[in-house]
CSV table of C-alpha atoms and ligand atoms in Angstrom, one decimal:
chain,number,residue,atom,x,y,z
L,238,MET,CA,19.6,3.8,-18.3
L,239,GLU,CA,18.5,4.0,-14.6
L,240,ALA,CA,14.7,4.4,-14.6
L,241,GLY,CA,13.5,6.6,-11.6
L,242,VAL,CA,16.7,7.8,-11.1
L,243,GLY,CA,17.4,11.6,-11.8
L,244,SER,CA,14.5,13.7,-13.8
L,245,GLU,CA,17.1,14.3,-16.6
L,246,ALA,CA,16.8,10.8,-18.0
L,247,ILE,CA,14.7,10.1,-20.6
L,248,GLU,CA,12.6,6.8,-21.3
L,249,PRO,CA,12.0,5.4,-24.9
L,250,SER,CA,8.5,6.7,-24.9
L,251,GLY,CA,9.8,10.3,-24.7
L,252,TRP,CA,8.3,10.9,-21.4
L,253,PRO,CA,11.0,12.1,-18.6
L,254,ALA,CA,11.9,9.2,-16.5
L,255,PHE,CA,10.4,9.7,-12.9
L,256,ASP,CA,12.2,10.9,-9.9
L,257,PRO,CA,10.4,9.4,-6.7
L,258,PHE,CA,11.6,12.0,-4.7
L,259,GLU,CA,10.4,15.0,-7.1
L,260,LEU,CA,7.2,14.9,-5.4
L,261,THR,CA,8.0,14.6,-1.7
L,262,ASP,CA,5.1,16.0,-0.6
L,263,THR,CA,3.1,12.9,-0.9
L,264,VAL,CA,4.1,12.1,2.9
L,265,LEU,CA,1.4,13.1,4.8
L,266,GLY,CA,3.0,14.6,8.3
L,267,ASP,CA,6.5,14.0,9.0
L,268,VAL,CA,7.4,12.3,12.2
L,269,ARG,CA,10.3,9.9,12.9
L,270,ASP,CA,8.7,8.0,15.6
L,271,PRO,CA,5.2,8.4,16.6
L,272,TYR,CA,4.8,5.4,18.7
L,273,PRO,CA,5.7,6.8,22.0
L,274,ALA,CA,3.0,9.5,21.5
L,275,LEU,CA,0.7,6.8,20.3
L,276,ALA,CA,1.3,4.3,23.1
L,277,ASP,CA,0.6,7.3,25.5
L,278,LEU,CA,-2.6,7.8,24.4
L,279,ARG,CA,-3.7,4.3,23.7
L,280,ARG,CA,-2.7,3.6,27.8
L,281,GLN,CA,-4.8,6.8,28.7
L,282,ALA,CA,-7.7,5.1,26.9
L,283,PRO,CA,-8.7,3.2,23.6
L,284,VAL,CA,-10.7,5.8,22.2
L,285,HIS,CA,-10.1,9.7,22.1
L,286,GLU,CA,-12.2,12.5,20.9
L,287,GLY,CA,-10.1,14.4,18.4
L,288,PRO,CA,-7.9,13.5,15.5
L,289,LEU,CA,-4.8,11.8,15.2
L,290,PRO,CA,-2.1,14.1,16.1
L,291,MET,CA,0.0,14.7,12.6
L,292,PRO,CA,2.8,17.0,13.0
L,293,GLY,CA,3.7,18.8,9.8
L,294,ALA,CA,0.2,18.0,8.0
L,295,ALA,CA,-2.2,20.4,7.3
L,296,GLU,CA,-5.3,20.2,9.7
L,297,PRO,CA,-8.3,18.8,8.1
L,298,ARG,CA,-11.4,21.5,7.9
L,299,LEU,CA,-14.1,19.5,9.2
L,300,HIS,CA,-16.6,22.7,10.2
L,301,GLY,CA,-17.4,21.3,13.6
L,302,THR,CA,-18.0,17.6,12.8
L,303,PRO,CA,-17.1,15.7,15.9
L,304,GLN,CA,-13.7,13.5,15.5
L,305,PHE,CA,-12.8,10.5,17.5
L,306,THR,CA,-9.6,8.4,16.8
L,307,VAL,CA,-9.4,4.5,18.0
L,308,TYR,CA,-6.0,3.7,19.6
L,309,GLY,CA,-6.7,0.1,21.2
L,310,HIS,CA,-6.8,-3.1,19.0
L,311,ASP,CA,-10.1,-4.5,20.1
L,312,GLU,CA,-11.8,-1.4,19.5
L,313,VAL,CA,-10.2,-0.8,16.0
L,314,VAL,CA,-11.4,-4.4,15.3
L,315,ARG,CA,-15.1,-3.5,16.6
L,316,VAL,CA,-15.1,-0.4,14.6
L,317,LEU,CA,-13.8,-2.7,11.2
L,318,ARG,CA,-16.0,-5.6,11.9
L,319,ASP,CA,-19.3,-3.2,12.3
L,320,HIS,CA,-19.7,-1.9,9.0
L,321,GLU,CA,-23.3,-1.0,9.6
L,322,THR,CA,-22.5,1.5,12.5
L,323,PHE,CA,-19.2,2.7,11.1
L,324,SER,CA,-19.7,3.3,7.6
L,325,SER,CA,-17.0,3.4,4.8
L,326,SER,CA,-18.9,6.2,2.9
L,327,ILE,CA,-16.6,8.7,4.4
L,328,TYR,CA,-14.1,8.0,1.6
L,329,HIS,CA,-16.6,9.4,-0.8
L,330,ASP,CA,-15.8,12.9,0.5
L,331,VAL,CA,-12.1,12.2,1.1
L,332,MET,CA,-11.1,10.6,-2.3
L,333,GLY,CA,-14.3,10.2,-4.5
L,334,MET,CA,-13.8,13.6,-6.3
L,335,VAL,CA,-10.1,12.4,-7.6
L,336,MET,CA,-10.7,8.5,-7.8
L,337,GLY,CA,-14.5,8.2,-8.7
L,338,ARG,CA,-16.9,5.9,-7.0
L,339,THR,CA,-14.8,2.9,-5.7
L,340,ILE,CA,-15.5,-0.2,-3.8
L,341,LEU,CA,-13.6,1.2,-0.8
L,342,GLU,CA,-16.3,3.9,-0.1
L,343,MET,CA,-19.4,1.5,-0.8
L,344,ASP,CA,-21.5,-0.1,2.1
L,345,GLU,CA,-23.3,-3.2,1.7
L,346,PRO,CA,-25.1,-4.5,-0.1
L,347,GLU,CA,-23.7,-2.7,-3.0
L,348,HIS,CA,-20.0,-3.0,-1.8
L,349,ARG,CA,-20.6,-7.2,-1.6
L,350,MET,CA,-21.9,-7.3,-5.2
L,351,LYS,CA,-19.0,-5.0,-6.9
L,352,ARG,CA,-16.1,-6.8,-4.7
L,353,ALA,CA,-17.9,-9.9,-6.3
L,354,LEU,CA,-17.1,-8.6,-9.5
L,355,VAL,CA,-13.7,-7.6,-9.2
L,356,SER,CA,-12.2,-10.3,-6.6
L,357,PRO,CA,-12.1,-13.2,-9.4
L,358,ALA,CA,-9.0,-11.3,-10.8
L,359,PHE,CA,-7.2,-11.6,-7.7
L,360,ARG,CA,-7.8,-15.3,-6.8
L,361,SER,CA,-5.0,-17.8,-6.2
L,362,ARG,CA,-4.9,-19.3,-9.6
L,363,VAL,CA,-4.4,-15.7,-11.4
L,364,LEU,CA,-1.8,-15.0,-8.7
L,365,ALA,CA,0.3,-18.1,-9.4
L,366,ARG,CA,0.1,-17.1,-13.3
L,367,TRP,CA,1.6,-13.4,-12.4
L,368,GLU,CA,4.5,-14.9,-9.9
L,369,THR,CA,6.3,-16.9,-12.2
L,370,GLY,CA,6.3,-15.2,-15.4
L,371,LEU,CA,5.5,-11.4,-14.7
L,372,VAL,CA,6.8,-10.6,-10.9
L,373,THR,CA,10.1,-12.4,-11.1
L,374,SER,CA,11.1,-11.1,-14.5
L,375,VAL,CA,10.2,-7.4,-13.2
L,376,VAL,CA,12.3,-7.9,-10.0
L,377,GLU,CA,15.0,-9.5,-11.9
L,378,GLY,CA,15.2,-6.9,-14.4
L,379,LEU,CA,15.4,-4.2,-11.5
L,380,ILE,CA,18.2,-6.1,-9.5
L,381,ASP,CA,20.3,-6.5,-12.7
L,382,ARG,CA,20.6,-3.0,-13.1
L,383,PHE,CA,22.5,-2.7,-9.7
L,384,ALA,CA,23.7,-5.9,-8.9
L,385,GLY,CA,27.2,-5.6,-10.3
L,386,ASN,CA,27.6,-2.1,-8.3
L,387,GLY,CA,28.3,-3.3,-5.0
L,388,ARG,CA,26.0,-0.9,-3.5
L,389,ALA,CA,22.5,0.6,-4.2
L,390,ASP,CA,19.6,2.8,-2.4
L,391,LEU,CA,17.1,0.1,-2.5
L,392,VAL,CA,14.2,2.4,-2.1
L,393,ARG,CA,15.2,4.4,-5.5
L,394,GLU,CA,16.5,1.3,-7.3
L,395,LEU,CA,14.3,-1.3,-6.6
L,396,LEU,CA,11.3,-0.7,-4.2
L,397,PHE,CA,9.7,2.5,-5.7
L,398,ASP,CA,9.5,0.9,-9.2
L,399,PHE,CA,8.7,-2.7,-8.6
L,400,PRO,CA,4.9,-2.6,-7.5
L,401,VAL,CA,3.9,0.4,-10.4
L,402,GLN,CA,5.9,-2.1,-13.1
L,403,VAL,CA,3.9,-5.1,-11.6
L,404,ILE,CA,0.5,-3.3,-11.6
L,405,ALA,CA,1.3,-2.0,-15.1
L,406,ARG,CA,2.1,-5.6,-16.6
L,407,ILE,CA,-0.9,-7.0,-14.5
L,408,LEU,CA,-2.9,-4.4,-16.5
L,409,GLY,CA,-1.6,-5.4,-19.7
L,410,LEU,CA,-0.2,-1.8,-20.5
L,411,PRO,CA,2.4,-1.5,-23.2
L,412,MET,CA,6.0,-1.0,-21.7
L,413,GLU,CA,6.4,2.4,-23.5
L,414,ASP,CA,3.8,3.8,-21.6
L,415,TYR,CA,5.1,2.6,-18.0
L,416,ALA,CA,6.8,6.2,-17.4
L,417,ARG,CA,3.9,8.3,-17.9
L,418,PHE,CA,1.8,5.7,-16.3
L,419,GLN,CA,4.0,6.1,-13.0
L,420,ARG,CA,4.0,10.2,-13.2
L,421,TRP,CA,0.2,10.1,-13.3
L,422,SER,CA,0.0,7.4,-10.7
L,423,ILE,CA,2.3,9.7,-8.2
L,424,GLU,CA,0.3,12.6,-9.2
L,425,LEU,CA,-2.8,11.0,-8.4
L,426,LEU,CA,-1.4,9.4,-5.1
L,427,SER,CA,-0.4,13.2,-3.8
L,428,VAL,CA,-3.8,14.6,-4.7
L,429,MET,CA,-4.0,15.9,-0.7
L,430,ALA,CA,-0.8,17.8,-1.4
L,431,ASN,CA,-1.7,19.2,-4.7
L,432,PHE,CA,-5.3,18.8,-5.7
L,433,GLU,CA,-5.0,20.6,-9.2
L,434,ARG,CA,-2.2,18.5,-10.1
L,435,GLY,CA,-4.3,15.1,-8.8
L,436,MET,CA,-7.4,15.9,-10.7
L,437,ALA,CA,-5.5,16.5,-13.7
L,438,ALA,CA,-3.8,13.2,-13.4
L,439,SER,CA,-7.2,11.3,-12.4
L,440,ARG,CA,-8.6,12.7,-16.2
L,441,GLN,CA,-5.5,11.4,-17.8
L,442,LEU,CA,-5.7,8.1,-16.4
L,443,ALA,CA,-9.0,8.0,-17.4
L,444,GLU,CA,-8.9,9.0,-21.2
L,445,TYR,CA,-5.7,6.6,-20.9
L,446,PHE,CA,-7.6,3.7,-19.8
L,447,SER,CA,-10.8,4.4,-22.2
L,448,GLY,CA,-9.1,3.7,-25.1
L,449,ILE,CA,-7.1,0.2,-23.7
L,450,LEU,CA,-10.8,-0.5,-22.2
L,451,GLU,CA,-12.5,-0.2,-25.5
L,452,GLU,CA,-9.7,-2.3,-27.2
L,453,ARG,CA,-9.8,-5.2,-24.9
L,454,ARG,CA,-13.5,-5.3,-24.9
L,455,ARG,CA,-12.9,-5.8,-28.6
L,456,SER,CA,-10.1,-8.3,-28.4
L,457,PRO,CA,-9.8,-9.6,-24.6
L,458,SER,CA,-6.2,-11.2,-23.8
L,459,GLN,CA,-5.1,-12.2,-20.4
L,460,ASP,CA,-4.8,-9.3,-18.3
L,461,LEU,CA,-6.6,-7.6,-15.4
L,462,ILE,CA,-8.3,-4.9,-17.8
L,463,SER,CA,-9.6,-7.7,-19.9
L,464,ASP,CA,-11.0,-9.7,-16.7
L,465,LEU,CA,-12.8,-6.6,-15.4
L,466,ALA,CA,-14.4,-6.0,-19.1
L,467,SER,CA,-16.0,-9.2,-18.9
L,468,ALA,CA,-16.4,-10.0,-15.5
L,469,GLU,CA,-20.2,-10.8,-14.7
L,470,VAL,CA,-22.2,-11.7,-11.5
L,471,ASP,CA,-25.8,-12.5,-11.5
L,472,GLY,CA,-26.3,-10.4,-14.7
L,473,GLU,CA,-24.6,-7.7,-13.2
L,474,ARG,CA,-21.6,-6.1,-15.3
L,475,LEU,CA,-19.0,-3.1,-14.6
L,476,GLY,CA,-19.6,-0.1,-16.6
L,477,ASP,CA,-16.5,2.0,-17.8
L,478,GLU,CA,-16.4,4.5,-15.0
L,479,GLU,CA,-16.8,1.8,-12.7
L,480,VAL,CA,-13.9,0.1,-14.3
L,481,PHE,CA,-11.8,3.5,-14.3
L,482,ALA,CA,-12.5,4.0,-10.5
L,483,PHE,CA,-11.4,0.4,-9.7
L,484,LEU,CA,-7.9,1.1,-12.0
L,485,ARG,CA,-7.5,4.4,-10.3
L,486,LEU,CA,-8.0,2.6,-7.0
L,487,LEU,CA,-5.3,0.2,-7.3
L,488,LEU,CA,-2.7,2.7,-7.5
L,489,PRO,CA,-2.8,4.0,-4.1
L,490,ALA,CA,-4.1,0.7,-2.6
L,491,GLY,CA,-1.6,-1.3,-4.4
L,492,VAL,CA,1.4,0.7,-5.4
L,493,GLU,CA,1.9,3.2,-2.8
L,494,THR,CA,1.3,0.5,0.0
L,495,THR,CA,3.4,-2.1,-1.4
L,496,TYR,CA,6.6,-0.2,-1.9
L,497,ARG,CA,6.3,1.5,1.5
L,498,ALA,CA,5.6,-2.2,3.2
L,499,SER,CA,8.6,-3.8,1.5
L,500,GLY,CA,10.9,-0.8,2.8
L,501,ASN,CA,9.9,-1.3,6.1
L,502,LEU,CA,10.4,-5.0,5.9
L,503,LEU,CA,13.8,-4.7,4.5
L,504,PHE,CA,14.7,-1.6,6.9
L,505,GLY,CA,13.6,-4.0,9.8
L,506,LEU,CA,15.9,-6.4,8.5
L,507,LEU,CA,18.9,-4.6,7.8
L,508,SER,CA,18.7,-2.6,11.2
L,509,HIS,CA,18.7,-6.2,12.9
L,510,PRO,CA,21.4,-8.1,11.4
L,511,ASP,CA,20.8,-11.4,13.3
L,512,GLN,CA,17.4,-11.6,11.9
L,513,LEU,CA,18.7,-10.5,8.5
L,514,GLY,CA,21.3,-13.4,8.4
L,515,ALA,CA,18.6,-15.8,9.7
L,516,VAL,CA,16.3,-14.9,6.6
L,517,CYS,CA,19.1,-15.0,4.1
L,518,ARG,CA,20.1,-18.5,5.6
L,519,ASP,CA,16.5,-19.5,5.2
L,520,LEU,CA,14.3,-17.8,2.8
L,521,SER,CA,11.3,-19.5,4.1
L,522,LEU,CA,11.2,-17.2,6.8
L,523,LEU,CA,10.3,-14.6,4.4
L,524,PRO,CA,6.7,-14.6,5.1
L,525,GLN,CA,6.8,-14.3,8.8
L,526,ALA,CA,9.1,-11.7,8.5
L,527,PHE,CA,6.9,-9.7,6.4
L,528,GLU,CA,3.8,-10.4,8.7
L,529,GLU,CA,6.0,-8.8,11.4
L,530,ALA,CA,7.3,-6.1,9.5
L,531,LEU,CA,3.4,-5.1,8.5
L,532,ARG,CA,2.5,-5.3,12.3
L,533,TRP,CA,5.7,-3.1,13.2
L,534,GLU,CA,5.4,-0.7,10.8
L,535,PRO,CA,2.2,-0.7,8.7
L,536,PRO,CA,2.7,1.5,5.7
L,537,LEU,CA,-0.7,3.1,6.1
L,538,THR,CA,-1.4,4.0,9.8
L,539,ILE,CA,-4.8,5.2,9.5
L,540,LEU,CA,-8.2,4.2,8.2
L,541,LEU,CA,-11.4,6.1,8.2
L,542,ARG,CA,-15.2,5.7,8.9
L,543,ILE,CA,-18.3,7.7,9.9
L,544,ALA,CA,-20.7,6.8,12.4
L,545,THR,CA,-24.1,6.2,10.8
L,546,THR,CA,-25.8,6.3,14.6
L,547,ASP,CA,-25.0,7.3,18.0
L,548,THR,CA,-23.2,4.9,19.4
L,549,GLU,CA,-20.7,3.7,22.5
L,550,LEU,CA,-17.2,2.8,22.0
L,551,GLY,CA,-14.5,2.0,24.6
L,552,GLY,CA,-16.4,3.9,27.0
L,553,VAL,CA,-16.9,6.9,24.8
L,554,GLU,CA,-20.2,8.4,23.5
L,555,ILE,CA,-20.1,8.9,20.0
L,556,PRO,CA,-22.8,10.9,18.0
L,557,ALA,CA,-24.0,9.9,14.6
L,558,GLY,CA,-22.1,11.7,11.9
L,559,ALA,CA,-18.8,11.7,13.9
L,560,HIS,CA,-15.6,10.9,11.9
L,561,ILE,CA,-13.6,8.3,13.1
L,562,GLY,CA,-9.9,7.6,12.6
L,563,VAL,CA,-9.0,4.1,12.9
L,564,CYS,CA,-5.5,3.9,13.9
L,565,VAL,CA,-4.1,0.4,12.9
L,566,ALA,CA,-0.6,1.7,13.8
L,567,ALA,CA,-1.3,1.9,17.6
L,568,ALA,CA,-3.7,-1.2,17.5
L,569,ASN,CA,-0.7,-3.3,16.1
L,570,ARG,CA,1.5,-2.5,19.1
L,571,ASP,CA,-1.4,-2.8,21.8
L,572,GLU,CA,0.4,-4.4,24.6
L,573,ARG,CA,-2.8,-6.2,25.7
L,574,ARG,CA,-2.3,-8.2,22.5
L,575,TYR,CA,1.6,-8.3,21.8
L,576,GLN,CA,4.3,-8.8,23.9
L,577,ALA,CA,7.1,-6.6,23.5
L,578,ALA,CA,4.9,-4.7,20.8
L,579,ASP,CA,7.7,-2.1,20.2
L,580,SER,CA,10.4,-4.7,19.0
L,581,PHE,CA,10.6,-6.3,15.6
L,582,ASP,CA,10.9,-9.7,16.0
L,583,ILE,CA,10.4,-12.1,13.3
L,584,PHE,CA,10.0,-14.9,15.6
L,585,ARG,CA,7.3,-13.7,18.0
L,586,ASP,CA,4.4,-16.0,18.1
L,587,PRO,CA,2.2,-15.0,15.1
L,588,ARG,CA,-1.0,-13.2,15.8
L,589,GLN,CA,-2.9,-11.6,13.4
L,590,HIS,CA,-2.3,-7.6,12.8
L,591,VAL,CA,-4.7,-5.1,11.4
L,592,THR,CA,-2.4,-3.6,8.8
L,593,PHE,CA,-4.8,-5.2,6.0
L,594,GLY,CA,-8.2,-4.2,7.7
L,595,PHE,CA,-10.6,-6.3,9.3
L,596,GLY,CA,-14.2,-7.0,8.0
L,597,VAL,CA,-15.8,-6.7,4.4
L,598,HIS,CA,-13.2,-4.1,3.1
L,599,MET,CA,-10.5,-6.2,4.3
L,600,CYS,CA,-7.6,-5.6,1.5
L,601,LEU,CA,-8.4,-7.6,-1.6
L,602,GLY,CA,-4.7,-7.3,-2.9
L,603,MET,CA,-3.0,-8.8,0.4
L,604,HIS,CA,-2.1,-12.0,-1.1
L,605,LEU,CA,-0.5,-10.1,-4.1
L,606,ALA,CA,1.3,-7.8,-1.6
L,607,ARG,CA,2.8,-10.7,0.1
L,608,MET,CA,3.7,-12.6,-3.1
L,609,GLU,CA,5.1,-9.5,-4.6
L,610,THR,CA,7.1,-8.9,-1.6
L,611,ARG,CA,8.1,-12.3,-1.3
L,612,VAL,CA,9.8,-12.4,-4.8
L,613,ALA,CA,11.2,-9.2,-4.4
L,614,VAL,CA,13.2,-9.7,-1.4
L,615,SER,CA,14.4,-13.4,-2.0
L,616,LYS,CA,15.6,-12.7,-5.2
L,617,LEU,CA,17.4,-9.6,-3.9
L,618,PHE,CA,18.8,-12.0,-1.4
L,619,GLN,CA,19.6,-14.9,-3.8
L,620,ARG,CA,21.4,-12.5,-6.1
L,621,VAL,CA,23.7,-10.5,-3.6
L,622,GLU,CA,25.8,-11.6,-0.6
L,623,GLY,CA,26.7,-9.5,2.8
L,624,MET,CA,24.4,-7.2,2.3
L,625,CYS,CA,24.2,-4.1,5.0
L,626,LEU,CA,23.4,-0.8,5.6
L,627,ASP,CA,25.9,1.4,4.0
L,628,PRO,CA,27.7,2.7,7.4
L,629,GLY,CA,29.1,5.8,5.2
L,630,ASP,CA,25.8,7.2,4.6
L,631,LEU,CA,23.1,9.3,6.3
L,632,ASP,CA,20.9,7.9,8.8
L,633,PRO,CA,18.3,5.9,7.1
L,634,HIS,CA,15.0,5.6,8.8
L,635,ILE,CA,11.4,5.1,8.5
L,636,HIS,CA,9.5,8.3,8.5
L,637,GLY,CA,5.9,9.8,7.9
L,638,MET,CA,2.5,9.9,9.7
L,639,ALA,CA,-0.2,8.8,7.6
L,640,PHE,CA,1.7,6.9,5.3
L,641,ARG,CA,5.3,5.3,6.8
L,642,SER,CA,8.5,4.2,5.0
L,643,PRO,CA,12.1,4.8,4.7
L,644,THR,CA,13.0,7.4,1.8
L,645,ALA,CA,16.2,5.8,1.3
L,646,LEU,CA,17.7,2.3,1.9
L,647,PRO,CA,21.5,2.8,1.2
L,648,VAL,CA,23.3,-0.7,0.9
L,649,THR,CA,26.4,-2.3,0.2
L,650,PHE,CA,27.1,-5.8,-0.8
L,651,SER,CA,29.1,-8.3,-2.8
L,652,ALA,CA,27.3,-9.4,-5.9
L,653,VAL,CA,27.1,-13.3,-6.3
L,654,ARG,CA,24.8,-14.5,-8.8
L,655,SER,CA,23.4,-13.4,-11.9
L,656,SER,CA,19.8,-14.1,-12.9
L,657,GLY,CA,20.3,-16.9,-15.2
L,658,ASP,CA,22.6,-19.0,-12.4
Q,158,HEM,C1,1.2,-4.0,1.9
Q,158,HEM,C2,0.4,-3.7,1.0
Q,158,HEM,C3,-1.2,-3.2,1.3
Q,158,HEM,C4,-1.5,-2.8,2.5
Q,158,HEM,C5,-0.9,-2.4,3.9
Q,158,HEM,C6,-2.9,-2.6,2.3
Q,158,HEM,C7,-4.1,-2.5,3.0
Q,158,HEM,C8,-5.1,-2.1,2.9
Q,158,HEM,C9,-6.4,-1.8,3.7
Q,158,HEM,C10,-6.0,-1.3,5.2
Q,158,HEM,C11,-7.7,-2.0,3.4
Q,158,HEM,C12,-8.7,-1.6,3.9
Q,158,HEM,C13,-9.2,-0.3,4.0
Q,158,HEM,C14,-10.3,0.3,4.7
Q,158,HEM,O1,-11.0,-0.9,5.3
Q,158,HEM,O2,-10.7,1.4,5.3
Q,158,HEM,C15,-7.4,-2.1,1.8
Q,158,HEM,C16,-8.2,-2.2,0.8
Q,158,HEM,C17,-8.0,-2.6,-0.2
Q,158,HEM,N1,-6.8,-2.9,-1.0
Q,158,HEM,FE1,-5.1,-3.2,-0.1
Q,158,HEM,N2,-3.3,-3.0,0.9
Q,158,HEM,C18,-1.7,-3.2,0.5
Q,158,HEM,C19,-1.6,-3.7,-1.0
Q,158,HEM,C20,-2.7,-3.8,-1.9
Q,158,HEM,C21,-2.5,-4.4,-3.3
Q,158,HEM,C22,-1.4,-5.2,-3.8
Q,158,HEM,C23,-3.7,-4.2,-4.1
Q,158,HEM,C24,-4.2,-4.6,-5.4
Q,158,HEM,C25,-3.2,-4.5,-6.6
Q,158,HEM,C26,-4.8,-3.9,-3.1
Q,158,HEM,C27,-5.9,-3.4,-3.1
Q,158,HEM,C28,-6.9,-3.3,-2.2
Q,158,HEM,C29,-8.0,-2.9,-2.7
Q,158,HEM,C30,-9.1,-3.0,-4.0
Q,158,HEM,C31,-9.0,-2.3,-1.4
Q,158,HEM,C32,-10.4,-2.1,-1.1
Q,158,HEM,C33,-11.3,-3.5,-0.9
Q,158,HEM,C34,-12.7,-3.0,-0.2
Q,158,HEM,O3,-13.3,-2.0,-0.1
Q,158,HEM,O4,-13.4,-4.0,-0.4
Q,158,HEM,N3,-4.1,-3.4,-1.6
Q,158,HEM,N4,-5.9,-2.4,1.7
């Protein structure tokens, strides 16, 4: 059965297989190319009063709260580095109700202490353990389903499923629960579009995790829930609600971003056949290709902060309490930092981008995201040959505003090797 293709299909668990495009309202703002408008704004000034223009998205109701958006690279780094002036507590209002209290909304010193409790689960020794057994087998299993067909929609048949399956396995969830776990995950992620549905998914996830957490506290095994259950730093441990909040956070943080980022990488390569050819001939180019895709098309374009005090940024006075949109997408194409910033060029001189953020909240899962994507794309290129965008198909492209990625990547290819070769 093709998981995730068509809502008629039924998983062994009895839950309907999930059609990723059933919930198309997850994309916040629908725009094909926001970059010319972002460049105009950035060239006028690195910081503007007002929100990020988001065609197609609902206007946020802020009841007179002043809003600013930061477009320049250096100014973005300044905001993310200065966590005392620019607090992350704004995420409490934006997602606290549905997620619970997560490390994303915490300021120092609480943030440092709680992050120290969860971060050992993402250290490189653990990642190496996940890479060889777990990530590789998830990816091989998905590729097996379409490799013999000569064509596929990579978004539906590979990218949408692999990060959620990787997280499910890292958490040690039973395979028969994957379909409902994926459904709750997506419903949680689309909470902005449907609040009731998102809140219901949040409760269901907590109920589901509470049974598993209880069991792992009794008999720990080699998975992330067991690691979180036993984590201890300076006598501090995580309470049940803190574990649930962290697990919920992994869904938007670790699943949505990764499937979108890997789609942007594949779109970048497929729409630049010379660079695709270079990567297929030499897979060691993949890490630099992924960094370039992350810079060129970040899956998440804007981060949020709130000013804790009156301050000045990029020549603009910002009052205490103002909401700040930190536009990493605009920063990544700042011509003061990157030459020919609008081009996708995997051979450019590497300079750090801000797609994973910066400072104390910098992405905890970035090494996992890099490893997962490298494994998925390298396995794909090892298994099939002559891959190109399906010339007979609709016009695939990246779209979205707050979140960006292609909704389809129809490709043709000639199958070459089986996973055992
Ligand atoms: C390409 C994929 C990814 C991107 C672009 C991404 C991006 C980000 C960004 C920008 C932040 C900082 C947000 C802010 O400062 O406001 C962040 C934080 C975080 N990310 Fe990721 N992320 C990705 C993958 C992952 C994965 C795979 C995981 C884990 C499974 C993960 C877990 C987290 C967590 C837990 C935080 C909160 C860190 C803290 O507040 O200290 N992310 N991510």
